[in-house]
Structure formats: structure tokens, C-alpha cells
Short mmCIF file of C-alpha atoms in Angstrom, two decimals:
data_model
loop_
_atom_site.label_atom_id
_atom_site.label_comp_id
_atom_site.label_asym_id
_atom_site.label_seq_id
_atom_site.Cartn_x
_atom_site.Cartn_y
_atom_site.Cartn_z
CA MET A 247 95.33 79.88 10.34
CA SER A 248 97.14 82.90 8.94
CA PHE A 249 99.15 85.28 11.08
CA PHE A 250 96.59 88.02 10.52
CA ASP A 251 93.76 85.71 11.60
CA SER A 252 95.59 84.69 14.75
CA ILE A 253 96.14 88.35 15.63
CA LEU A 254 92.43 88.99 15.16
CA VAL A 255 91.51 85.97 17.30
CA SER A 256 93.90 87.16 20.01
CA ILE A 257 92.49 90.68 20.07
CA PHE A 258 88.93 89.37 20.08
CA SER A 259 89.64 86.84 22.85
CA MET A 260 91.52 89.31 25.02
CA ALA A 261 88.68 91.80 24.63
CA LEU A 262 86.22 89.09 25.61
CA VAL A 263 88.24 88.20 28.73
CA PHE A 264 88.15 91.87 29.73
CA LEU A 265 84.46 92.10 28.97
CA VAL A 266 83.60 89.06 31.12
CA LEU A 267 85.70 90.25 34.05
CA ALA A 268 84.42 93.82 33.67
CA SER A 269 80.89 92.43 33.89
CA LEU A 270 81.85 90.61 37.07
CA TYR A 271 83.28 93.88 38.37
CA ALA A 272 79.96 95.58 37.70
CA LEU A 273 78.03 92.75 39.37
CA ILE A 274 80.20 92.91 42.48
CA GLN A 275 79.85 96.69 42.67
CA ILE A 276 76.08 96.53 42.29
CA PHE A 277 75.82 93.80 44.89
CA ALA A 278 78.04 95.68 47.34
CA LYS A 279 75.82 98.74 46.93
CA LEU A 280 72.68 96.70 47.51
CA VAL A 281 74.15 95.09 50.59
CA GLY A 282 75.17 98.53 51.81
CA ILE A 283 71.67 99.87 51.35
CA PHE A 284 69.68 97.00 52.78
CA LYS A 285 72.02 95.76 55.46
CA HIS A 286 73.78 98.44 57.39
CA GLU A 287 74.82 95.83 59.83
CA ALA A 288 76.27 93.84 56.89
CA ALA A 289 79.39 92.86 58.77
CA LEU A 290 78.09 89.49 59.94
CA PRO A 291 80.54 87.28 61.80
CA VAL A 292 83.07 85.96 59.32
CA ASN A 293 83.60 82.26 58.82
CA VAL A 294 86.45 81.23 61.06
CA PRO A 295 89.18 79.47 59.04
CA ALA A 296 90.65 76.16 60.16
CA GLU A 297 93.94 77.68 61.18
CA GLN A 298 93.77 81.00 62.87
CA ALA A 299 95.60 83.02 65.40
CA GLU A 300 94.47 85.73 67.67
CA VAL A 301 97.35 87.72 68.93
CA LEU A 302 97.10 89.72 72.07
CA ASP A 303 99.55 92.41 72.79
CA GLU A 304 99.68 95.07 75.41
CA GLY A 305 99.37 98.65 74.36
CA ALA A 306 96.96 101.48 74.04
CA LYS A 307 93.58 100.90 72.48
CA GLY A 308 93.03 102.69 69.19
CA PRO A 309 90.50 102.86 66.39
CA GLU A 310 89.43 99.56 64.84
CA VAL A 311 90.43 99.09 61.21
CA SER A 312 90.03 96.15 58.88
CA ALA A 313 92.00 94.54 56.08
CA GLY A 314 89.73 92.03 54.39
CA GLU A 315 89.12 89.35 57.00
CA LEU A 316 91.79 90.61 59.37
CA ARG A 317 90.63 92.99 62.09
CA LEU A 318 93.15 95.27 63.64
CA LYS A 319 92.29 96.84 66.99
CA GLY A 320 94.72 99.34 68.39
CA VAL A 321 97.51 97.95 66.21
CA ASP A 322 98.89 99.67 63.17
CA GLU A 323 99.47 97.84 59.91
CA LYS A 324 103.23 97.72 60.31
CA THR A 325 103.06 96.16 63.77
CA ALA A 326 100.46 93.66 62.57
CA ALA A 327 102.71 92.66 59.68
CA MET A 328 105.61 92.16 62.08
CA ILE A 329 103.50 90.06 64.44
CA MET A 330 102.30 87.84 61.60
CA ALA A 331 105.83 87.44 60.26
CA ILE A 332 107.11 86.49 63.74
CA ILE A 333 104.36 83.90 64.22
CA SER A 334 105.06 82.45 60.80
CA HIS A 335 108.78 82.27 61.55
CA GLU A 336 108.40 80.84 65.05
CA SER A 337 105.78 78.25 64.08
CA GLY A 338 107.52 77.28 60.85
CA ILE A 339 104.20 77.64 59.00
CA PRO A 340 104.40 79.68 55.79
CA LEU A 341 102.52 82.97 55.99
CA SER A 342 100.32 81.90 53.08
CA GLU A 343 99.05 78.97 55.13
CA LEU A 344 98.22 81.03 58.20
CA GLN A 345 94.99 82.94 58.45
CA PHE A 346 94.60 85.62 61.07
CA LYS A 347 91.18 86.58 62.34
CA SER A 348 92.14 89.59 64.39
CA ILE A 349 95.06 91.25 66.04
CA LYS A 350 94.23 93.49 68.94
CA ALA A 351 96.07 95.35 71.60
CA ILE A 352 94.77 94.85 75.16
CA GLU A 353 95.49 96.60 78.40
CA GLN A 354 97.11 94.43 81.04
CA SER A 355 94.93 94.29 84.16
CA MET B 6 121.54 25.33 32.20
CA PHE B 7 122.09 27.93 34.91
CA ILE B 8 123.70 30.23 32.34
CA ASP B 9 120.76 29.69 29.96
CA ALA B 10 118.33 30.61 32.70
CA LEU B 11 120.26 33.79 33.42
CA LYS B 12 120.32 34.61 29.70
CA THR B 13 116.55 34.11 29.51
CA ILE B 14 115.94 36.30 32.53
CA TRP B 15 118.18 38.98 31.03
CA ALA B 16 116.54 38.76 27.61
CA GLU B 17 113.08 39.09 29.14
CA SER B 18 114.04 41.89 31.48
CA GLY B 19 113.62 45.57 30.92
CA PHE B 20 117.41 46.01 30.91
CA ALA B 21 117.64 44.26 27.54
CA ALA B 22 114.67 46.14 26.11
CA ILE B 23 115.56 49.65 27.20
CA THR B 24 116.31 52.20 24.47
CA TRP B 25 118.56 55.26 24.66
CA GLN B 26 115.49 57.48 24.40
CA GLN B 27 114.03 55.84 27.49
CA LEU B 28 117.32 56.35 29.29
CA VAL B 29 117.16 60.05 28.43
CA MET B 30 113.60 60.22 29.78
CA ILE B 31 114.66 58.44 32.99
CA ALA B 32 117.46 61.01 33.37
CA ILE B 33 114.92 63.83 32.84
CA ALA B 34 112.67 62.23 35.46
CA CYS B 35 115.57 62.13 37.92
CA VAL B 36 116.36 65.82 37.27
CA LEU B 37 112.71 66.71 37.90
CA ILE B 38 112.69 64.65 41.10
CA TYR B 39 115.85 66.50 42.18
CA LEU B 40 114.23 69.88 41.45
CA ALA B 41 111.12 68.89 43.38
CA ILE B 42 112.92 67.53 46.45
CA VAL B 43 116.05 69.66 46.70
CA LYS B 44 114.92 72.92 45.08
CA LYS B 45 111.30 72.51 46.21
CA PHE B 46 109.93 73.52 42.78
CA GLU B 47 106.16 72.93 43.10
CA PRO B 48 107.00 69.60 44.80
CA LEU B 49 103.40 68.47 45.24
CA LEU B 50 102.96 68.10 41.52
CA LEU B 51 106.47 68.02 40.13
CA LEU B 52 107.45 65.06 42.27
CA THR B 53 104.42 63.01 41.23
CA ILE B 54 104.76 64.05 37.58
CA ALA B 55 108.44 63.15 37.61
CA PHE B 56 107.75 59.74 39.09
CA GLY B 57 105.07 59.19 36.46
CA VAL B 58 107.68 60.00 33.78
CA LEU B 59 109.99 57.48 35.38
CA LEU B 60 107.34 54.73 35.49
CA ALA B 61 106.23 55.32 31.90
CA ASN B 62 109.72 54.93 30.56
CA LEU B 63 110.61 51.67 32.22
CA PRO B 64 110.23 49.18 29.37
CA LEU B 65 107.85 46.20 29.62
CA ALA B 66 106.19 47.54 32.77
CA GLY B 67 103.10 48.37 30.71
CA LEU B 68 101.60 50.72 33.26
CA MET B 69 100.01 52.81 30.52
CA LYS B 70 99.08 49.84 28.32
CA GLU B 71 95.62 50.12 26.85
CA GLU B 72 92.99 47.46 27.43
CA ILE B 73 92.74 45.24 24.35
CA GLY B 74 89.91 42.69 24.28
CA SER B 75 90.07 40.60 27.41
CA GLU B 76 93.63 41.71 28.15
CA GLN B 77 93.74 44.08 31.09
CA GLY B 78 95.27 47.53 30.68
CA GLY B 79 97.94 49.02 32.93
CA LEU B 80 97.13 50.66 36.27
CA LEU B 81 98.00 54.16 35.09
CA HIS B 82 95.96 53.71 31.92
CA TYR B 83 92.82 53.45 34.04
CA LEU B 84 93.81 56.28 36.34
CA TYR B 85 94.54 58.41 33.27
CA LEU B 86 90.86 58.31 32.35
CA GLY B 87 90.37 60.97 35.03
CA VAL B 88 92.66 63.29 33.10
CA LYS B 89 91.28 62.35 29.69
CA LYS B 90 87.72 63.02 30.80
CA GLY B 91 88.63 66.28 32.54
CA ILE B 92 87.70 64.91 35.99
CA TYR B 93 90.91 65.59 37.92
CA PRO B 94 91.45 69.24 36.88
CA SER B 95 87.85 69.97 37.85
CA LEU B 96 88.24 68.25 41.24
CA ILE B 97 91.47 70.16 41.83
CA PHE B 98 89.48 73.34 41.18
CA LEU B 99 86.94 72.20 43.78
CA GLY B 100 89.75 72.04 46.32
CA ILE B 101 91.24 75.36 45.20
CA GLY B 102 87.82 76.96 45.57
CA ALA B 103 87.52 75.62 49.10
CA MET B 104 90.96 77.02 49.95
CA THR B 105 90.49 80.43 48.34
CA ASP B 106 89.31 83.54 50.09
CA PHE B 107 87.76 85.81 47.48
CA GLY B 108 87.41 88.55 50.14
CA PRO B 109 90.28 90.72 48.83
CA LEU B 110 88.80 90.52 45.33
CA ILE B 111 85.31 91.46 46.51
CA ALA B 112 86.77 94.26 48.63
CA ARG B 113 88.59 95.70 45.61
CA PRO B 114 86.84 94.40 42.46
CA SER B 115 89.10 96.47 40.19
CA SER B 116 91.55 93.60 40.80
CA LEU B 117 89.55 91.75 38.17
CA PHE B 118 91.04 93.99 35.49
CA LEU B 119 94.54 93.01 36.60
CA GLY B 120 93.47 89.37 36.42
CA ALA B 121 92.30 90.00 32.86
CA ALA B 122 95.43 91.89 31.79
CA ALA B 123 97.63 89.09 33.07
CA GLN B 124 96.14 86.75 30.45
CA PHE B 125 97.95 88.79 27.80
CA GLY B 126 100.75 86.21 27.49
CA ILE B 127 98.26 83.50 26.53
CA PHE B 128 97.42 85.30 23.32
CA ILE B 129 100.97 86.39 22.54
CA ALA B 130 102.11 82.76 22.79
CA PHE B 131 99.05 81.64 20.82
CA THR B 132 99.94 84.03 17.98
CA ILE B 133 103.60 83.03 17.90
CA ALA B 134 102.76 79.31 18.07
CA ASN B 135 100.44 79.74 15.09
CA LEU B 136 103.15 81.59 13.24
CA ILE B 137 105.71 78.81 13.69
CA GLY B 138 103.38 76.11 12.43
CA PHE B 139 101.35 74.72 15.32
CA THR B 140 97.66 74.10 14.60
CA PRO B 141 95.21 76.56 16.24
CA GLN B 142 94.24 73.87 18.76
CA GLU B 143 97.86 73.23 19.67
CA ALA B 144 98.62 76.96 19.76
CA ALA B 145 95.69 77.55 22.12
CA SER B 146 96.88 74.77 24.45
CA ILE B 147 100.42 76.14 24.43
CA GLY B 148 99.21 79.69 25.03
CA ILE B 149 97.22 78.68 28.08
CA ILE B 150 100.52 77.98 29.88
CA GLY B 151 100.63 81.77 30.24
CA GLY B 152 97.62 81.59 32.51
CA ALA B 153 99.95 80.06 35.12
CA ASP B 154 97.24 77.65 36.09
CA GLY B 155 98.13 73.96 35.91
CA PRO B 156 94.63 72.41 36.07
CA THR B 157 93.32 74.84 33.43
CA ALA B 158 96.26 74.09 31.14
CA ILE B 159 95.70 70.34 31.53
CA PHE B 160 91.94 70.63 31.05
CA THR B 161 92.32 72.71 27.89
CA THR B 162 95.06 70.53 26.43
CA THR B 163 93.15 67.27 26.94
CA ARG B 164 90.34 68.79 24.91
CA LEU B 165 92.30 70.55 22.19
CA ALA B 166 95.70 68.86 21.76
CA PRO B 167 96.06 65.74 23.92
CA ASP B 168 99.32 64.77 22.22
CA LEU B 169 101.01 67.82 23.72
CA LEU B 170 99.78 67.14 27.26
CA PRO B 171 103.05 65.98 28.87
CA ALA B 172 105.14 68.84 27.52
CA ILE B 173 102.52 71.45 28.38
CA ALA B 174 101.88 70.09 31.89
CA ILE B 175 105.56 69.91 32.71
CA ALA B 176 106.23 73.38 31.26
CA ALA B 177 103.24 74.88 33.12
CA TYR B 178 104.21 73.50 36.52
CA SER B 179 107.91 74.19 36.04
CA TYR B 180 107.30 77.84 35.19
CA MET B 181 104.87 78.20 38.08
CA ALA B 182 107.67 77.00 40.31
CA LEU B 183 110.05 79.47 38.69
CA ILE B 184 107.80 82.50 39.27
CA PRO B 185 110.10 83.89 42.02
CA MET B 186 112.86 83.95 39.41
CA ILE B 187 110.91 84.99 36.31
CA GLN B 188 108.82 87.82 37.71
CA PRO B 189 111.10 90.02 39.88
CA PRO B 190 113.42 91.21 37.07
CA LEU B 191 110.38 92.20 34.98
CA MET B 192 108.80 93.90 37.99
CA ARG B 193 111.90 95.98 38.63
CA LEU B 194 112.34 96.73 34.93
CA LEU B 195 108.81 97.99 34.37
CA THR B 196 108.22 99.94 37.59
CA THR B 197 109.96 102.87 39.20
CA LYS B 198 111.14 102.79 42.80
CA LYS B 199 108.53 105.40 43.65
CA GLU B 200 105.78 103.16 42.29
CA ARG B 201 107.09 100.10 44.15
CA GLU B 202 107.17 102.04 47.42
CA VAL B 203 103.44 102.82 47.37
CA LYS B 204 101.65 101.66 50.52
CA MET B 205 98.10 100.70 49.74
CA GLU B 206 95.07 101.55 51.85
CA GLN B 207 93.37 98.97 54.01
CA LEU B 208 90.75 96.88 52.25
CA ARG B 209 87.17 97.25 53.40
CA GLU B 210 85.60 94.44 55.37
CA VAL B 211 83.56 92.06 53.25
CA SER B 212 80.28 90.79 54.65
CA LYS B 213 79.48 87.11 54.85
CA LEU B 214 76.47 87.67 52.60
CA GLU B 215 78.69 89.03 49.84
CA LYS B 216 81.07 86.11 50.18
CA ILE B 217 78.23 83.59 49.94
CA CYS B 218 76.60 85.29 46.96
CA PHE B 219 79.87 85.72 45.05
CA PRO B 220 80.34 82.08 43.94
CA ILE B 221 76.67 81.77 43.02
CA VAL B 222 76.68 84.95 40.91
CA VAL B 223 79.99 84.10 39.21
CA THR B 224 78.80 80.58 38.39
CA ILE B 225 75.52 81.74 36.89
CA PHE B 226 77.13 84.50 34.87
CA CYS B 227 80.24 82.69 33.60
CA VAL B 228 78.59 79.36 32.85
CA LEU B 229 75.72 80.99 30.98
CA LEU B 230 78.23 82.98 28.96
CA LEU B 231 80.84 80.24 28.44
CA PRO B 232 79.30 76.79 28.94
CA SER B 233 82.57 75.05 27.99
CA VAL B 234 84.17 76.36 31.15
CA ALA B 235 81.40 75.03 33.42
CA PRO B 236 83.45 72.12 34.85
CA LEU B 237 86.23 74.44 36.00
CA ILE B 238 84.29 77.51 37.15
CA GLY B 239 81.45 75.37 38.51
CA MET B 240 83.75 73.27 40.70
CA LEU B 241 85.85 76.28 41.77
CA MET B 242 82.78 78.11 42.94
CA LEU B 243 81.17 75.04 44.54
CA GLY B 244 84.33 74.60 46.62
CA ASN B 245 84.21 78.27 47.57
CA LEU B 246 80.55 78.01 48.54
CA PHE B 247 81.43 75.06 50.81
CA ARG B 248 83.95 77.31 52.50
CA GLU B 249 81.89 80.47 52.79
CA SER B 250 78.51 78.97 53.63
CA GLY B 251 79.86 77.73 56.95
CA VAL B 252 77.28 74.93 57.07
CA VAL B 253 79.28 72.13 55.42
CA GLU B 254 82.60 72.29 57.17
CA ARG B 255 83.23 68.58 56.67
CA LEU B 256 82.82 68.91 52.91
CA SER B 257 84.97 72.03 52.85
CA ASP B 258 87.64 70.28 54.86
CA THR B 259 87.55 67.21 52.59
CA ALA B 260 87.71 69.32 49.41
CA GLN B 261 90.68 71.38 50.57
CA ASN B 262 92.64 68.55 52.13
CA ALA B 263 91.96 64.86 51.49
CA LEU B 264 90.28 65.15 48.10
CA ILE B 265 92.71 67.59 46.54
CA ASN B 266 95.66 65.57 47.83
CA ILE B 267 94.31 62.30 46.41
CA VAL B 268 93.50 63.89 43.06
CA THR B 269 96.92 65.57 42.96
CA ILE B 270 98.56 62.15 43.22
CA PHE B 271 96.44 60.68 40.42
CA LEU B 272 96.78 63.76 38.22
CA GLY B 273 100.51 64.14 38.65
CA VAL B 274 101.50 60.55 38.18
CA THR B 275 99.27 59.97 35.14
CA VAL B 276 100.22 63.22 33.41
CA GLY B 277 103.85 62.28 33.96
CA ALA B 278 103.18 58.81 32.62
CA THR B 279 102.05 60.24 29.28
CA ALA B 280 105.58 61.54 28.76
CA ASN B 281 107.01 58.51 27.05
CA ALA B 282 110.15 59.00 24.99
CA GLU B 283 108.30 58.78 21.69
CA ARG B 284 105.93 61.61 22.57
CA PHE B 285 108.28 63.79 24.56
CA LEU B 286 111.63 63.75 22.78
CA ARG B 287 110.55 65.86 19.84
CA PRO B 288 111.59 69.33 18.64
CA GLU B 289 108.04 70.49 19.47
CA THR B 290 108.74 69.97 23.17
CA LEU B 291 111.56 72.53 23.10
CA ALA B 292 109.30 74.94 21.21
CA ILE B 293 106.56 74.46 23.81
CA ILE B 294 108.96 75.08 26.69
CA GLY B 295 110.22 78.25 24.97
CA LEU B 296 106.73 79.50 24.17
CA GLY B 297 105.61 78.74 27.71
CA LEU B 298 108.29 81.07 29.02
CA VAL B 299 107.23 83.78 26.54
CA ALA B 300 103.61 83.34 27.67
CA PHE B 301 104.55 83.66 31.35
CA MET B 302 106.66 86.74 30.78
CA PHE B 303 104.04 88.54 28.72
CA SER B 304 101.32 87.68 31.22
CA THR B 305 103.44 89.28 33.94
CA ILE B 306 104.10 92.28 31.70
CA GLY B 307 100.38 92.64 30.94
CA GLY B 308 99.50 92.69 34.63
CA LEU B 309 102.27 95.14 35.48
CA LEU B 310 101.39 97.56 32.68
CA LEU B 311 97.77 97.67 33.74
CA GLY B 312 98.97 98.06 37.33
CA LYS B 313 100.95 101.11 36.22
CA LEU B 314 97.89 102.52 34.50
CA MET B 315 95.84 102.00 37.65
CA TYR B 316 98.61 103.69 39.64
CA LYS B 317 98.26 106.76 37.42
CA LEU B 318 94.47 106.74 37.39
CA SER B 319 94.22 106.30 41.16
CA GLY B 320 96.59 109.17 41.80
CA GLY B 321 99.33 106.89 43.09
CA LYS B 322 97.19 104.85 45.46
CA ILE B 323 97.66 101.48 43.76
CA ASN B 324 101.04 99.80 43.80
CA PRO B 325 101.62 98.42 40.29
CA LEU B 326 103.50 95.44 41.74
CA ILE B 327 100.18 93.78 42.53
CA GLY B 328 99.56 93.60 38.77
CA SER B 329 102.04 90.78 38.30
CA ALA B 330 100.00 88.70 40.76
CA GLY B 331 97.27 88.63 38.12
CA VAL B 332 98.84 85.46 36.77
CA SER B 333 96.93 82.85 38.65
CA ALA B 334 99.69 80.94 40.41
CA VAL B 335 98.13 81.16 43.88
CA PRO B 336 99.60 82.25 46.23
CA MET B 337 103.14 82.32 44.89
CA ALA B 338 102.63 85.29 42.56
CA ALA B 339 101.06 87.31 45.39
CA ARG B 340 103.98 86.41 47.62
CA VAL B 341 106.43 87.69 44.98
CA SER B 342 104.55 91.02 44.90
CA GLN B 343 104.80 91.16 48.69
CA ILE B 344 108.54 90.46 48.67
CA GLU B 345 109.31 93.01 45.95
CA GLY B 346 107.11 95.61 47.64
CA GLN B 347 108.93 95.11 50.93
CA LYS B 348 112.31 95.37 49.23
CA ALA B 349 111.33 98.83 47.97
CA ASN B 350 109.72 99.87 51.24
CA PRO B 351 110.21 97.69 54.34
CA GLY B 352 106.93 99.00 55.74
CA ASN B 353 105.01 97.78 52.74
CA PHE B 354 102.55 94.93 53.18
CA LEU B 355 101.11 94.02 49.78
CA LEU B 356 100.21 90.37 50.27
CA MET B 357 96.53 90.90 50.96
CA HIS B 358 96.21 93.47 48.17
CA ALA B 359 97.93 91.12 45.71
CA MET B 360 95.60 88.26 46.58
CA GLY B 361 92.76 90.08 44.77
CA PRO B 362 94.44 90.05 41.34
CA ASN B 363 95.81 86.61 42.12
CA VAL B 364 92.39 84.96 42.55
CA ALA B 365 91.02 87.13 39.71
CA GLY B 366 93.71 85.49 37.58
CA VAL B 367 92.25 82.06 38.35
CA ILE B 368 88.89 83.21 37.00
CA GLY B 369 90.58 85.07 34.12
CA SER B 370 92.58 82.07 32.93
CA ALA B 371 89.50 79.82 33.15
CA VAL B 372 87.56 82.37 31.08
CA ALA B 373 90.40 82.57 28.53
CA ALA B 374 90.46 78.77 28.35
CA GLY B 375 86.69 78.71 27.87
CA ILE B 376 86.96 81.18 24.98
CA LEU B 377 89.71 79.18 23.30
CA MET B 378 87.77 75.92 23.73
CA ALA B 379 84.67 77.55 22.31
CA LEU B 380 86.65 78.77 19.30
CA PHE B 381 88.72 75.67 18.59
CA GLY B 382 87.12 72.78 20.46
#
């Protein structure tokens, strides 16, 4: 194969990779819209991973926000990151192997 | 008589039959074992590959001996059939699918573009390999190292250039292990401090319905478009469906633990065992290792450059560091983005955002492999 041919193959293949993934992008967007339209209550309970941790911390309750599967209630992103890092460090389990379901602040009774 | 017996034992032993090339390979195996145990470079695979290299280069052991007539073949020869037939890489993908959360990708599907851009190195290495005299099949197998995906590299190589399998497998896994060293200098070189400091917005919550439909839709679409990639994408998505469906927890657990561990042992040791001195100690091996590094670097660059473009287009809302995670080494590449992001801004938490491009890279490299197999298979 000549150099020119290999350049052409590379450009064609790279374009095809983009095209396939762009099509997936479109499919995901369309599906998300459909889910949004037909299921307002789309947020069904998520599948609980094998290893999870629910961290309770005292503090004021605040608005609930979400980061993918992780639900934050009354905890800002920075605090959540610190809590996860501390748990990872203390347990000796790498952060990549831990999955957090939610982190919420609770009032002490 | 005693001396004669000793002489006979010596003459029939491996010590008398060993060649200098085999000694070199044994030394290489020991270095790889050291890197796996002491430096913890992808130990799950590097350790098994290294031990396979060691076993294959012990003379007279015949572990990779082929079956001839009624004469039995070696143990590793039979186990190697799983590599040759593309069974192990596909089963590894089943386990990866069961371990992977595609939530961050579904929440921000634009990550798919980063996963596509990070395949850039595959085609740069492919072009250079062609230029220096490799056949298109060999060049495609070498290029796929840039996908940073071991099973995909092995799967593609067994189909296109099986003779290069040991060098490509070892290069692919070694570079994956070296990601924390290869990527950060490029990340700092190609991004400004202001870009690295960007804190990204929270991802939206992804419904269970979306997560269940995702593997089904991806399988139908990708396999219809690229049938050659069906074993990889099909198994990846089956594993993910096990995970997300929530109704087959036992299967999900088996796929992501016992099965993937067993297959990793078979895959590693047999791939290593193909690295006999005759096949491995060739100038081509050095070229493959060099091209593999080029592929990795350009894949990282591709992801970062598109990340920078997305930073501009989004008005500074996307941190370009997540682009380098588009190479599919999961989760190490995402972790590197997280570390670099936190170095620039201690309040930065990019891990979850980088997981989107990271898992998109798995799909992207499988798609790239499918295209190359369709063109040259």
C-alpha cells in the first residue's frame, strides 16, 4: 500500500469512527428526549452496585443535586469529594473500585 | 557409571539445550515480572504474560507444542485456542461490560466525540507502519495499540497479523500501565492553566430505562453497521445488560469477577507463551514498541485537541483534560484526568466527567478495530 493510499484509508476510517459515534450520540439524545416526554418520573431507583457506601454527616439540609449515579443531599461537590477520598484512604480501597450511591447531610436528633 | 548417568541427565536437560536467545527472553520475562510486582504495572495481565514468556522459553518443556498425529500437544497450546479463535478477548469484554457504568456517557453523550478523537493515534501509527514497510494487516494491528485497549488489540491482531501478537500484546499492556507517565506531560503541554482549572457542572441523573436500553441500542446499531466487531461489542453490551437489568445479579457477578479473572489467567499466560525467542527477538519488535508509543501519544493528543475545541464551543464549561481519557484504558486514563485537574485546581473533581470519554473510548476503539478488520481482514 502506498503512502498516499494509507493516508486516504486513515482519513476514511477516522471519519467513519466519528460517524458511528456521532450516530450513537444522536440515538442517545433522541432516546433521552423520548424518555423525558413519556416518563416524567423517569428517575427509577438505580441498580445498587455490589460495593457502595452511604455516608451520613451532620449539617444543614440543602437542595438535592445529582452527579450520574451519585446523589448529593445537602452536601456540596467539594465536601462529597473529600468524603469519598477519606473513605478510599481509610478503607484502602481505590476510589475507582468504590461506588457511592448517595451522600447526604442529616440533622442529629 | 554414575558419571555417565549424570552426563545423560545433563545432556537431556533443558540446561544443555538452552540458547542465548532463550536466556535473553527469560531475562525479559524476569524484568516484566519485576515491573508487574514491584512497580505494579498492570499486574493482572503483565504478571501472567511475563510468566507465559518464561514458560515458553524454557527449552524442551513443550508447553506450546502443537498436536501432531496421536502425539499430544502442550497444555498452553490448547489454552491458546481461546486466543486464536477470539474467545478470550470477547469474554474479557463481557466482564468489562458488567463492570462498566455507562451512566456518565449517557448523561453527557458529547463524550462520544472525545472517544472518537482519541482513536487518532491508531491511524497515525497505521500510516507510519505502512510507510516503513509493514503490510496493511500488520500496520492495522500495530495501530490498534493506540486504542489503549488490550482485548481489542489482541482480537484484531489474531485476525490480521497473528505473528505479531506477542509484541503487540506486550506493548499494548505496557503502555496502558505507563499512562500516568505518558499522558500528563502532553496534557500540560497542550492545555493552559485556565483550561485545566475549569470545574464542570454536575451530570444529570440517568434513568434506569435509559441504562437498560443503551446496550441494546448500541448492539443493534454497531453490529448491523460493522458485523466484524460483533464479538467484542456484543459481549461488552451483554455484560452491561447483565449489570443494568438488575434481574441477573448472579450472572453479572460471575462476569465481572470469576469469569474475567479466569479468562485473564488463560489470556495472559498464553499470549506470553507465544513470545518465543524466534518470534520476539526481531527488529520488528522494536519498531512495534516505538510505533505503539507514537500511537498512544497521538491518541492522547487527539482527545485533548477535541477537548480544547469543546472548551471553546461550550464557552469554557468543558475541561479539556477529560479529552485524554478518550483512550480506552479504563479507569486509569480517567484517573489521570482527575489527578491533573486537581493539581490545577484542588477543588476540581473530574473523575466522573472523564469516565464518559473513557467508556466512549472502549466503544471507539472497538469500532476502529471493526473498520480495520473489514478493510484488511
